[in-house]
mmCIF file of C-alpha atoms in Angstrom:
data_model
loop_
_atom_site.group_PDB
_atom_site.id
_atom_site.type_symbol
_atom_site.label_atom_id
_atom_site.label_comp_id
_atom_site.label_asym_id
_atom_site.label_seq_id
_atom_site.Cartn_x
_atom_site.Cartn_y
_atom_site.Cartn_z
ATOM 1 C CA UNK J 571 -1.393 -8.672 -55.215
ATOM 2 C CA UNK J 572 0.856 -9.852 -52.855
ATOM 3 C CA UNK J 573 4.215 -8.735 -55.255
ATOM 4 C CA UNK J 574 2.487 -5.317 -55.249
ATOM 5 C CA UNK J 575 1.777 -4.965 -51.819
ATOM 6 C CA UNK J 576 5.262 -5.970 -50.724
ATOM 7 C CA UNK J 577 6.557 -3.382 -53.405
ATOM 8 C CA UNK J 578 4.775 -0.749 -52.040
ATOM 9 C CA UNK J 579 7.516 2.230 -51.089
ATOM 10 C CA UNK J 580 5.163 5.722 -50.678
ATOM 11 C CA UNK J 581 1.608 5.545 -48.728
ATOM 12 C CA UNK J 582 -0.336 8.870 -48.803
ATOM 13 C CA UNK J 583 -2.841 9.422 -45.847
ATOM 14 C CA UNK J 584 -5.918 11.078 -46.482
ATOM 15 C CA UNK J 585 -8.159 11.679 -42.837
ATOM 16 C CA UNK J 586 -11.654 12.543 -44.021
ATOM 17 C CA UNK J 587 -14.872 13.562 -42.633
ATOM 18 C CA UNK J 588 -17.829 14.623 -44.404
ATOM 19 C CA UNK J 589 -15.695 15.054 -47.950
ATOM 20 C CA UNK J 590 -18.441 13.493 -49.961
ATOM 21 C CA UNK J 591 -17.843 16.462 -52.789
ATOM 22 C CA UNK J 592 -14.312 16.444 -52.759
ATOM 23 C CA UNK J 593 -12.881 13.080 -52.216
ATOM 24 C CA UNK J 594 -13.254 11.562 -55.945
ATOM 25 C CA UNK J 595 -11.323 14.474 -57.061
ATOM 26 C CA UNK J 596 -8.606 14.759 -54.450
ATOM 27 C CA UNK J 597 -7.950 11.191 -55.212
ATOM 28 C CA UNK J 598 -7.583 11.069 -59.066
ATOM 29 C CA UNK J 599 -4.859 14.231 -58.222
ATOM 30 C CA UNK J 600 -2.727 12.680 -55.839
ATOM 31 C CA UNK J 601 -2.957 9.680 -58.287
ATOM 32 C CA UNK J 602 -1.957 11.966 -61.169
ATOM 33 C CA UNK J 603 1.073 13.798 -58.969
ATOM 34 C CA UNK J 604 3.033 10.224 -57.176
ATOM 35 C CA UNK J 605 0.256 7.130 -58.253
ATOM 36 C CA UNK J 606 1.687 3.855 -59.821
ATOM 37 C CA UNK J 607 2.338 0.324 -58.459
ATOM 38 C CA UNK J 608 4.534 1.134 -55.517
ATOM 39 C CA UNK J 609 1.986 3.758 -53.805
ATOM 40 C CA UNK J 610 -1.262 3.355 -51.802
ATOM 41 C CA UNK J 611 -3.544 5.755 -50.808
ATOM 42 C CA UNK J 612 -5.302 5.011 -47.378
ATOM 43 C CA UNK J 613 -8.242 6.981 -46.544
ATOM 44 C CA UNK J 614 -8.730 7.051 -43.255
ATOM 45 C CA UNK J 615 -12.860 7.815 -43.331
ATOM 46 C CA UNK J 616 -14.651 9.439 -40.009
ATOM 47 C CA UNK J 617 -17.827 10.838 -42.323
ATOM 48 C CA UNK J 618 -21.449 10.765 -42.077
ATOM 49 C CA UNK J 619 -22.136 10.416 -45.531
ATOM 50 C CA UNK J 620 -21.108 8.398 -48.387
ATOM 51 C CA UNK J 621 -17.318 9.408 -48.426
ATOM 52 C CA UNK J 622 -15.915 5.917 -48.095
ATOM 53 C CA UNK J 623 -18.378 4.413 -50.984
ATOM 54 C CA UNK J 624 -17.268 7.539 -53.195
ATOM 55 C CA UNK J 625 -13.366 6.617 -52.312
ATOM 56 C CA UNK J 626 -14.167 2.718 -52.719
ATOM 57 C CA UNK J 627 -15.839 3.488 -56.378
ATOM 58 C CA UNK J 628 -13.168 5.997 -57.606
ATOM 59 C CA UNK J 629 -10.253 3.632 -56.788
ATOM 60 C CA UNK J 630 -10.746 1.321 -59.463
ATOM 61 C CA UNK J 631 -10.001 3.891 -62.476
ATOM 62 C CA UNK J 632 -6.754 4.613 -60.442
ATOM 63 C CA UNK J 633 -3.315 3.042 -60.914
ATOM 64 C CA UNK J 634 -2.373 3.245 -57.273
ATOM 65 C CA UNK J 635 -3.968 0.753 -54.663
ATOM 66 C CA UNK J 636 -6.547 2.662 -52.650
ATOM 67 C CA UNK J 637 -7.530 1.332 -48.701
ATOM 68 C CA UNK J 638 -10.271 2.835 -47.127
ATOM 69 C CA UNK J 639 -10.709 2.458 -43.824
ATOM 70 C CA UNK J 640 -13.979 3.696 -42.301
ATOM 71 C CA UNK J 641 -14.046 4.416 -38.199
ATOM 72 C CA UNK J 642 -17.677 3.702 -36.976
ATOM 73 C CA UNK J 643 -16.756 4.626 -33.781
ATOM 74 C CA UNK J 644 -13.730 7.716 -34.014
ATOM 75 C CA UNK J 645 -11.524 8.380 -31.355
ATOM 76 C CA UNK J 646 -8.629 11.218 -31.107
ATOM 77 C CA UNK J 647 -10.377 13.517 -33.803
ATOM 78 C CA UNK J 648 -8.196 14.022 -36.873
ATOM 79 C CA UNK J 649 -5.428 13.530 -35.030
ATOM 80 C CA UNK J 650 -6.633 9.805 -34.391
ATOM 81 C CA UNK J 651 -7.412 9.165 -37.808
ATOM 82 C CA UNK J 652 -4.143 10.344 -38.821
ATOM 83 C CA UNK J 653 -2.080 7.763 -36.526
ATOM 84 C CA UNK J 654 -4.277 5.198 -37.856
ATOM 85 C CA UNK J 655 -3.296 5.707 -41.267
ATOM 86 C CA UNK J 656 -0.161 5.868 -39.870
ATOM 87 C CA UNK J 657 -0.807 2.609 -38.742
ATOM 88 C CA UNK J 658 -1.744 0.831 -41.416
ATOM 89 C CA UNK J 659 0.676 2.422 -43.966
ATOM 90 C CA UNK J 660 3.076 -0.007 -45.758
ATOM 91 C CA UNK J 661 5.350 2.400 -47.608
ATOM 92 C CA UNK J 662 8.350 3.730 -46.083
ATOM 93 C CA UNK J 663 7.895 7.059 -46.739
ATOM 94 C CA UNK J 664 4.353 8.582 -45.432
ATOM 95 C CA UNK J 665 2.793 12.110 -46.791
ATOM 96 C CA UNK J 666 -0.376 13.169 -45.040
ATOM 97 C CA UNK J 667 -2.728 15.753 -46.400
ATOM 98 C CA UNK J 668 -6.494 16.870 -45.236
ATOM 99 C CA UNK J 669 -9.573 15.742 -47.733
ATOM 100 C CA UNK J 670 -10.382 19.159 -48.442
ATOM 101 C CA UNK J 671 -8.655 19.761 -51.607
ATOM 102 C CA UNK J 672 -7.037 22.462 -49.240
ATOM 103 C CA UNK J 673 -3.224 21.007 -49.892
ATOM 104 C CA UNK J 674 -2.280 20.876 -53.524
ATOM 105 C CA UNK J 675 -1.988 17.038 -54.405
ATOM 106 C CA UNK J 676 0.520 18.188 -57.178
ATOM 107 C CA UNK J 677 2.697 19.320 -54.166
ATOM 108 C CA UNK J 678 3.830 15.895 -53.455
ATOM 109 C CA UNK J 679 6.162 15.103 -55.037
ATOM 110 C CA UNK J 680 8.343 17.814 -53.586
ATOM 111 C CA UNK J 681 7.523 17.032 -50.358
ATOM 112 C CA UNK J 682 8.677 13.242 -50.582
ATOM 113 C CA UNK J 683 11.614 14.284 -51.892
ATOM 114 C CA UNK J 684 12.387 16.508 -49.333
ATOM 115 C CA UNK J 685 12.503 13.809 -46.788
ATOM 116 C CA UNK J 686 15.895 12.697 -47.859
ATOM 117 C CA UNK J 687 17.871 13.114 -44.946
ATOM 118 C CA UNK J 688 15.728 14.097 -42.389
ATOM 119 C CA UNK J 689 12.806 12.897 -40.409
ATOM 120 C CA UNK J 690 9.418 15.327 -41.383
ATOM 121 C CA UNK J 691 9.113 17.369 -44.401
ATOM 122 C CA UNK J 692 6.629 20.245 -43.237
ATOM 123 C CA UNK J 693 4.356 22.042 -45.974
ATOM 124 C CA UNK J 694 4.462 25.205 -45.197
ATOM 125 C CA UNK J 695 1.935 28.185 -45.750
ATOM 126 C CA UNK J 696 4.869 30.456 -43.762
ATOM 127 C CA UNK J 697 8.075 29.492 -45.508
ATOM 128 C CA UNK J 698 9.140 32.114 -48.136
ATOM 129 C CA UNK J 699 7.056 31.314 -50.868
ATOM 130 C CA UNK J 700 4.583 30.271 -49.014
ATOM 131 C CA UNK J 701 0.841 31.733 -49.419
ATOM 132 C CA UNK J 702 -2.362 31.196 -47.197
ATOM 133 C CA UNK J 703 -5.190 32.139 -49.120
ATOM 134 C CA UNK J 704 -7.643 29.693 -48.249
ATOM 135 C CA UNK J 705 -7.895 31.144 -44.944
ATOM 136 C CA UNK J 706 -10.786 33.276 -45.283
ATOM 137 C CA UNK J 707 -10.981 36.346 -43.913
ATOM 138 C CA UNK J 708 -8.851 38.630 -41.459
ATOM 139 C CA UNK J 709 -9.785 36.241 -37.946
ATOM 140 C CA UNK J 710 -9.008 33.079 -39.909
ATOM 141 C CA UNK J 711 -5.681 34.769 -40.734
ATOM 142 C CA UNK J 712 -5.345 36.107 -37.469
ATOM 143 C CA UNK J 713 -6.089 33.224 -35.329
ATOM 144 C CA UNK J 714 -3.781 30.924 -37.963
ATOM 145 C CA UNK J 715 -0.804 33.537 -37.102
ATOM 146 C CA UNK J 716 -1.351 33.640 -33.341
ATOM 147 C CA UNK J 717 -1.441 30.096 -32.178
ATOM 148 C CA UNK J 718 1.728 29.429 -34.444
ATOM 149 C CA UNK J 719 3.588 32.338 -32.867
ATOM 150 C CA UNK J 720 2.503 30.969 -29.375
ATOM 151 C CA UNK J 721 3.069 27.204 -30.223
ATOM 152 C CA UNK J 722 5.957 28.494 -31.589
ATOM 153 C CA UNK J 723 6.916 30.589 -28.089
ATOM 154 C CA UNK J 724 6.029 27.264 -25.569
ATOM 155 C CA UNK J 725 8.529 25.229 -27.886
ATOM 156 C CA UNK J 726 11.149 27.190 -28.893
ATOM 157 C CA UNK J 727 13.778 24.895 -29.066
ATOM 158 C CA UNK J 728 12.112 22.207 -31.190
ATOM 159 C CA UNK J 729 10.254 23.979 -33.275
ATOM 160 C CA UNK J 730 12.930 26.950 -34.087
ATOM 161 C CA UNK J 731 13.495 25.797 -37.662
ATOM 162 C CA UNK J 732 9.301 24.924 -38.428
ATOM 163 C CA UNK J 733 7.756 27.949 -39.505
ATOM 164 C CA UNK J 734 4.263 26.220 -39.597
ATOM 165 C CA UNK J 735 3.868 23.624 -37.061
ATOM 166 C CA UNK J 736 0.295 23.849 -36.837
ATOM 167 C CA UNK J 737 0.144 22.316 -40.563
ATOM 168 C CA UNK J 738 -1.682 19.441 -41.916
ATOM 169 C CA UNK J 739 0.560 19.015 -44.485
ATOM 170 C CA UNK J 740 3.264 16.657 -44.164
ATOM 171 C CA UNK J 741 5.642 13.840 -44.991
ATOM 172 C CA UNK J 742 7.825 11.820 -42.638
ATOM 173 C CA UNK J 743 10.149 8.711 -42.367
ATOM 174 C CA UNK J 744 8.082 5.959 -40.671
ATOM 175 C CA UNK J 745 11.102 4.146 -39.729
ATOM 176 C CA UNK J 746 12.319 7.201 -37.812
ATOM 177 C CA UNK J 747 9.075 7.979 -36.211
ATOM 178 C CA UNK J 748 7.550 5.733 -33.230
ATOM 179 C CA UNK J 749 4.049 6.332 -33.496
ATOM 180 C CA UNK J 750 3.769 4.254 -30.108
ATOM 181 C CA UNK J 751 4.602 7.720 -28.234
ATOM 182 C CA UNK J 752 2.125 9.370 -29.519
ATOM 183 C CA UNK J 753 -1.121 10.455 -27.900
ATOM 184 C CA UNK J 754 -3.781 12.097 -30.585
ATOM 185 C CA UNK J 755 -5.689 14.252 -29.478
ATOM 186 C CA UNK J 756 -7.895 17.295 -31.615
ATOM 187 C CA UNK J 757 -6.550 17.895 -34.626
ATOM 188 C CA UNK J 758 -2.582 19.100 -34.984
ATOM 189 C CA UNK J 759 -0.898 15.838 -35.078
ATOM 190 C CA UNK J 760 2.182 17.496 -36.538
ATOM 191 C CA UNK J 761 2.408 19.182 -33.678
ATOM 192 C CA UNK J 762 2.499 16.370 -31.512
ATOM 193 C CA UNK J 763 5.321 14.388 -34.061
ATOM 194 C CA UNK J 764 7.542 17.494 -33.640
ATOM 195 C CA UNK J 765 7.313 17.848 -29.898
ATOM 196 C CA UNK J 766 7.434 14.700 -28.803
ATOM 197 C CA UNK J 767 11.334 14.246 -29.360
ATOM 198 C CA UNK J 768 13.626 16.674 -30.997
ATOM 199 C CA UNK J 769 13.367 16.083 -35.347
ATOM 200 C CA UNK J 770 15.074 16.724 -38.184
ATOM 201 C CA UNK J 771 13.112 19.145 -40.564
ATOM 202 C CA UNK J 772 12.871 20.616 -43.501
ATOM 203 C CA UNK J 773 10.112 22.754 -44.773
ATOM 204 C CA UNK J 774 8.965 23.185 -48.609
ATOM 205 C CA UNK J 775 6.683 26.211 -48.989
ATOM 206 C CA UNK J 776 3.243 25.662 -50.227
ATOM 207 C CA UNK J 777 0.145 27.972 -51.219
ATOM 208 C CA UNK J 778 -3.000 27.137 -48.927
ATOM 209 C CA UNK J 779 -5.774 26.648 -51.162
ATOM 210 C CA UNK J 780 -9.995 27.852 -50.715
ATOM 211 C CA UNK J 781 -12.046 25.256 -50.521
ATOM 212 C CA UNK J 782 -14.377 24.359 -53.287
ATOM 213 C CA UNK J 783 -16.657 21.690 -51.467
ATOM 214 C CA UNK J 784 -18.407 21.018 -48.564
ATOM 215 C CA UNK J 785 -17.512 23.083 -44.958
ATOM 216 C CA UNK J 786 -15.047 23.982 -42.838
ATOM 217 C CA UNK J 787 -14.859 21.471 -39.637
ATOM 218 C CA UNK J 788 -12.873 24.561 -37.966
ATOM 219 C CA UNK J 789 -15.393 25.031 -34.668
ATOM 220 C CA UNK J 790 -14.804 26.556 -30.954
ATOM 221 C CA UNK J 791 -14.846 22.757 -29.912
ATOM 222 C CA UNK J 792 -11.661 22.188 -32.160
ATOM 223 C CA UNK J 793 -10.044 25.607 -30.543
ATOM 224 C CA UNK J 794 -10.563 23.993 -27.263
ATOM 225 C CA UNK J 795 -9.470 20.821 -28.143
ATOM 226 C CA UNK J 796 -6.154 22.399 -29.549
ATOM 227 C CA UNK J 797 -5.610 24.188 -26.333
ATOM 228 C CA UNK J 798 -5.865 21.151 -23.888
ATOM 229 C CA UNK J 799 -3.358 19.460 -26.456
ATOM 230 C CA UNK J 800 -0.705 22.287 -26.129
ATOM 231 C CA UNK J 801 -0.780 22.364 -22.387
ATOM 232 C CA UNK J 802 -0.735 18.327 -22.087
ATOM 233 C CA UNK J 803 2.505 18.448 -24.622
ATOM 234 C CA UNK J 804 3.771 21.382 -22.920
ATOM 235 C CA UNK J 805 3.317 20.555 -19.172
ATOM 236 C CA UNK J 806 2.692 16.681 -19.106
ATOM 237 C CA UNK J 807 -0.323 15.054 -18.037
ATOM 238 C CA UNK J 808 -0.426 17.129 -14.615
ATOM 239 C CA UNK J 809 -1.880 19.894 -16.579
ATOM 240 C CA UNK J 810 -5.087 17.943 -17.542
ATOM 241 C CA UNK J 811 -5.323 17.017 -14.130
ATOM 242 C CA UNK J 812 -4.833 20.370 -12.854
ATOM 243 C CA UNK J 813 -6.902 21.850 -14.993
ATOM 244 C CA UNK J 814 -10.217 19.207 -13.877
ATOM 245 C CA UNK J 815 -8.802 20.342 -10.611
ATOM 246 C CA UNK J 816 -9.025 23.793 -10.997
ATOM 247 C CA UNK J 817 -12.514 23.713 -12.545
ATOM 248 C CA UNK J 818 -13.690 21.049 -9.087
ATOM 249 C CA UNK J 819 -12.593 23.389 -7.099
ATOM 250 C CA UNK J 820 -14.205 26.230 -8.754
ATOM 251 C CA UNK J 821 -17.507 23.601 -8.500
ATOM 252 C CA UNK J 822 -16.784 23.136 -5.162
ATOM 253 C CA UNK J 823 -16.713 26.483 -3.762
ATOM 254 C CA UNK J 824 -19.711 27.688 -5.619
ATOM 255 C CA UNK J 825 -21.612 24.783 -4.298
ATOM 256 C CA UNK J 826 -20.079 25.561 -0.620
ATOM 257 C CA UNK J 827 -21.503 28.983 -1.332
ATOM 258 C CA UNK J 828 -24.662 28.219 -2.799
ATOM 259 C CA UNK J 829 -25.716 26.001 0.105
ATOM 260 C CA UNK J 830 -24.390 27.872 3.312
ATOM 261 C CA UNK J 831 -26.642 30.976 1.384
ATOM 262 C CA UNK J 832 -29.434 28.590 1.729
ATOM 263 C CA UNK J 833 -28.929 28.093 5.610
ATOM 264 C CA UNK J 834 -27.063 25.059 5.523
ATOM 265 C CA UNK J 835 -24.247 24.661 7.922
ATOM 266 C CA UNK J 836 -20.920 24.595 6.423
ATOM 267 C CA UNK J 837 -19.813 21.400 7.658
ATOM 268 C CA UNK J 838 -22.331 19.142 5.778
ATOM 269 C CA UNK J 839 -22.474 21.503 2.683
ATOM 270 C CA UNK J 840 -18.360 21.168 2.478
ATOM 271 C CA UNK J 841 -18.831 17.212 2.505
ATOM 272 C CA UNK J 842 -21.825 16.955 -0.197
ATOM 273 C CA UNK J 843 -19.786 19.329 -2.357
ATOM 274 C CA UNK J 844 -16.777 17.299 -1.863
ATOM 275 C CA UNK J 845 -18.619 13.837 -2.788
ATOM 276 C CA UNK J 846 -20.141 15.569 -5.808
ATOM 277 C CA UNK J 847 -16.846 16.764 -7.074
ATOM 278 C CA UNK J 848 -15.081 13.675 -6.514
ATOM 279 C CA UNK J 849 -17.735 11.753 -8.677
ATOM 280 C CA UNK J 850 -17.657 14.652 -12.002
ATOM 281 C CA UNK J 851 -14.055 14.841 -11.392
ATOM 282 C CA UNK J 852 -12.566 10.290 -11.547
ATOM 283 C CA UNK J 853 -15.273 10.681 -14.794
ATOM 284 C CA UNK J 854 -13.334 12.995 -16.032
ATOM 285 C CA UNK J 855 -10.158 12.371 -15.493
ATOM 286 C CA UNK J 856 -10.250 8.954 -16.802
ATOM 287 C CA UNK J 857 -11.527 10.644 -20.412
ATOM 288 C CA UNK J 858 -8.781 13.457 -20.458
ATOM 289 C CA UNK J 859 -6.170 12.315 -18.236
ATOM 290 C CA UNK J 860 -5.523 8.815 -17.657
ATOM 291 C CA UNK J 861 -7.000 7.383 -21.028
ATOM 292 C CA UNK J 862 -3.947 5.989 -22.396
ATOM 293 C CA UNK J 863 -3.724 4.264 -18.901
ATOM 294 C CA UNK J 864 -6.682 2.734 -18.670
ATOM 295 C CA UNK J 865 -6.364 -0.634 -20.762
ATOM 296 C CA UNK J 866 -3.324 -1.837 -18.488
ATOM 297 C CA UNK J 867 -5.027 -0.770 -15.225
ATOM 298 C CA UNK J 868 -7.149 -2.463 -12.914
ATOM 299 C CA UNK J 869 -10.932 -2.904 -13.438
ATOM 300 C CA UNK J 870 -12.890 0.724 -13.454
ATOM 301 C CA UNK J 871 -14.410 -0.459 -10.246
ATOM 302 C CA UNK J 872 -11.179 -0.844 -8.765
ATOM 303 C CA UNK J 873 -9.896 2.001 -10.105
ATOM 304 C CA UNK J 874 -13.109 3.994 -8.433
ATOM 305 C CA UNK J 875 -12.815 2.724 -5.507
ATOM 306 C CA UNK J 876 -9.151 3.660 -5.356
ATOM 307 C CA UNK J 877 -9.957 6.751 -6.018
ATOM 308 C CA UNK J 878 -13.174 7.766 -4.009
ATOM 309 C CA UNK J 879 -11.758 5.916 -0.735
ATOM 310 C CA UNK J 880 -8.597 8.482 -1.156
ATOM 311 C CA UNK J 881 -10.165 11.180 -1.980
ATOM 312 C CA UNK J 882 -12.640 10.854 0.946
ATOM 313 C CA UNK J 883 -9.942 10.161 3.708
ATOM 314 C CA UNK J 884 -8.120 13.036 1.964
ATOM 315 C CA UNK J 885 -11.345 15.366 1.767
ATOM 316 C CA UNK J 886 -11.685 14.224 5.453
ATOM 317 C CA UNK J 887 -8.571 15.968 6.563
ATOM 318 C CA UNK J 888 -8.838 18.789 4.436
ATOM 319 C CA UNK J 889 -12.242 19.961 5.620
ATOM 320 C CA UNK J 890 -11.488 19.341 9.047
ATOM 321 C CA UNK J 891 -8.686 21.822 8.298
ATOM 322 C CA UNK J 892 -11.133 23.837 6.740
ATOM 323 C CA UNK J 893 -14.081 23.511 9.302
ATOM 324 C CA UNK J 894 -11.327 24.785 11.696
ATOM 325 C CA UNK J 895 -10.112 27.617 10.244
ATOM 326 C CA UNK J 896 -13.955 28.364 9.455
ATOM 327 C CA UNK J 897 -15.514 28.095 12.875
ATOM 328 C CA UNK J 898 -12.100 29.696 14.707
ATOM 329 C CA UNK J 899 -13.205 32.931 12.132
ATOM 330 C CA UNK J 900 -9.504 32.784 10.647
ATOM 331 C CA UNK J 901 -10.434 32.532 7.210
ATOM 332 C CA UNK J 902 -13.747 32.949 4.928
ATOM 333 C CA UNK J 903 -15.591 29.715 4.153
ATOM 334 C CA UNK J 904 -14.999 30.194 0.240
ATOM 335 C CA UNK J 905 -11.229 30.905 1.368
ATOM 336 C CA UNK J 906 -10.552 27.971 3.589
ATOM 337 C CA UNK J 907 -12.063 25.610 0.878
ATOM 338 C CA UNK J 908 -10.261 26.990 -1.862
ATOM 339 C CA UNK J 909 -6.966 27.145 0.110
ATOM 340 C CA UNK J 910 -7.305 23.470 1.246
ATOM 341 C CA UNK J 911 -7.946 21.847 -2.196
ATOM 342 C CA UNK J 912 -4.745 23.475 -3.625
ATOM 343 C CA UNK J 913 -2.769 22.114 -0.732
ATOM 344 C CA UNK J 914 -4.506 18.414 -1.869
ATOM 345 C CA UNK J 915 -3.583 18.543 -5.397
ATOM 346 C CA UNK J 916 0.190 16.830 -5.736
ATOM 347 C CA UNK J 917 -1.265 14.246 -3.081
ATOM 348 C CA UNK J 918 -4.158 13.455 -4.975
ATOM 349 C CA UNK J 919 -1.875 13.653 -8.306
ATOM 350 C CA UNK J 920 0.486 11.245 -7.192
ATOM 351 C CA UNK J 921 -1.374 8.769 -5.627
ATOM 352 C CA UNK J 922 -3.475 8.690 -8.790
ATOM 353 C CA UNK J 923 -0.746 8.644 -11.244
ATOM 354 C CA UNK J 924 1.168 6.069 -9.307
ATOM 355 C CA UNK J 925 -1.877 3.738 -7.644
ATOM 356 C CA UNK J 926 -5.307 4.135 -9.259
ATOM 357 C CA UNK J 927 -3.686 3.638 -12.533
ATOM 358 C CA UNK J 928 -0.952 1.919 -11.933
ATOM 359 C CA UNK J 929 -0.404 -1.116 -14.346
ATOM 360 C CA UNK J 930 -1.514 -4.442 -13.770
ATOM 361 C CA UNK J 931 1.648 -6.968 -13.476
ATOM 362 C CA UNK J 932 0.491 -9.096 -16.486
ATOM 363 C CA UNK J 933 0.310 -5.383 -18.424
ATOM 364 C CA UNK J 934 3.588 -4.069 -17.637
ATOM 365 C CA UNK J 935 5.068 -5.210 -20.749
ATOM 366 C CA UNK J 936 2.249 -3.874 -22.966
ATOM 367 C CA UNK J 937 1.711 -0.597 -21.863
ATOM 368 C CA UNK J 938 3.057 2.039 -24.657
ATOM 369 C CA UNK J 939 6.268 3.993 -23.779
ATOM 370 C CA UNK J 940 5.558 7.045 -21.625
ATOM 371 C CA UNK J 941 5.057 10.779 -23.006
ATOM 372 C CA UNK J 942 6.913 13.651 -22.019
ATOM 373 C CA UNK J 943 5.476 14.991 -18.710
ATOM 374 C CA UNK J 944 3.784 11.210 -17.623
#
């Protein structure tokens, strides 16, 4: 065992969730198209049902070794799943394709060898000689089309020769890849491998295939998911924070609003509104934002506190400024606030970015290598 594992020169990643009717299959085919002694299969397994025990009884009639690894508790959607593969891969060369029987298996072969000499080997539906039947119907199509012409747009440097970036279909180099500077998120990881620092790539055209089990995981949560990961790529982690900004604010003026309607004075309706938003917003920003900063960081408490005590001297200020402008009649209440809070965001940005989660001394030498726009 320990020969073969050493020996072991192509790993094939297989994220899954919910493949139950497709998994057995997909296996014995990517067996058939690269299996023998030198290649594993890891199945990275996020299901509800019996996925991982169909994987686990289907690998013994198989000549490659077969790891399953089943995530109780997910994190980073596909994406995550994906980088833990990643992880866990021990062959030098690494394909990646979804559970869905979606991405030929018999494909593979071509797509390892097209790694010789560059860095990712991209599957694509949009190459010439490409196809993308399996997406069904003309909004599938269309969606597919648009978000790769406008991932396509926001990167046009880096992803000028990668017709389909949005892809799960792929094969890279692990030894040219740091999987360290990655931060998964929904579910285009290739995106994120492409972006992150400039790659070589070639593309090998591939037929998208229809499903023939289970459902599509495609949902308006995913869409959403895939839009908060282009703008974080794109603009750096002050877009997240803008963007939890932007909807506080939006929070905060409505519940200015709502209140002085009511009869309440603006003064004490601006500083409940503020304390409200200040909670919603730390809780989110350490889920979206400042995740991948949290384990070298100071306790949450301290972190809080941090937070809330600058935010409230900084709230302070601002509706003073506000109150004034207010009560001197020189600007509408909703105005003031929402004028105010955009002059507060690069304060509150930096000091959060550079104090609340700044890394503890004994962490400094732990904490993963920065991604563009940190």
């Amino acid at each position: 065992m320990l020969e073969e594992s050493v020996g072991v020169q192509v790993s094939v990643v297989v994220p899954t969730f919910d493949e139950a009717a497709n998994v057995a299959e997909l296996l014995r085919r990517v067996d058939a198209a690269v299996g023998g002694p030198r290649t594993e299969v890891v199945v990275v397994d996020d299901s509800t049902d019996d996925t991982a025990d169909i994987a686990r009884r289907t690998a013994g009639s198989l000549r490659s070794e077969v790891v399953v690894i089943h995530r109780a508790e997910p994190e980073g959607g596909l994406s995550g799943a994906v980088v833990a593969g990643l992880r866990a891969a021990r062959g030098a060369q690494c394909a990646v394709l979804d559970g869905d029987l979606q991405h030929p298996p018999e494909d593979l072969p071509r797509l390892l060898a097209a790694l010789d000499g560059v860095d990712v080997a991209v599957a694509s539906r949009y190459a010439p000689g490409g196809a993308a039947v399996g997406l069904s119907g003309w909004l599938r199509h269309g969606v597919s089309r648009t978000t790769t012409l406008v991932t396509k747009a926001m990167f046009p440097t880096r992803l000028h020769t990668c017709s389909d970036p949005m892809t799960g279909f792929f094969a890279l180099d692990l030894g040219r890849v740091d999987l360290a500077e990655l931060r998964p998120k929904g579910f285009k990881i290739l995106l994120e491998v492409l972006v992150r620092r400039r790659r070589r790539i070639r593309e090998v055209p591939f037929a998208f295939g229809a499903r023939t089990g289970g459902s599509s995981k495609a949902s308006v949560r995913q869409g959403l998911w895939f839009l908060w990961q282009l703008a974080d790529l794109r603009f750096g982690r002050m877009s997240g924070f803008a963007l939890i900004g932007a909807l506080g604010a939006v929070a905060n003026v409505a519940l200015v609003s709502v209140m002085v309607a009511l009869g309440m004075a603006f003064l004490p309706a601006a500083v409940i509104a503020a304390e409200v938003t200040m909670v919603v917003n730390f809780l989110l920003q350490e889920r979206f934002v400042f995740g991948d900063l949290i384990p070298g960081a100071e306790s949450t408490r301290r972190r809080f506190l941090r937070s809330f005590g600058f935010n409230n001297a900084e709230s302070a200020l601002r509706i003073s400024l506000a109150w004034w402008l207010v009560s001197r009649g020189v600007l509408h209440s909703a105005i003031a606030t929402a004028l105010t809070l955009a002059l507060a965001f690069v304060a509150r940005f930096v000091f959060h970015a550079l104090v609340v989660y700044r890394p503890r001394e004994d962490a400094r030498t732990t904490v993963g290598s920065p991604s563009p726009g940190s």
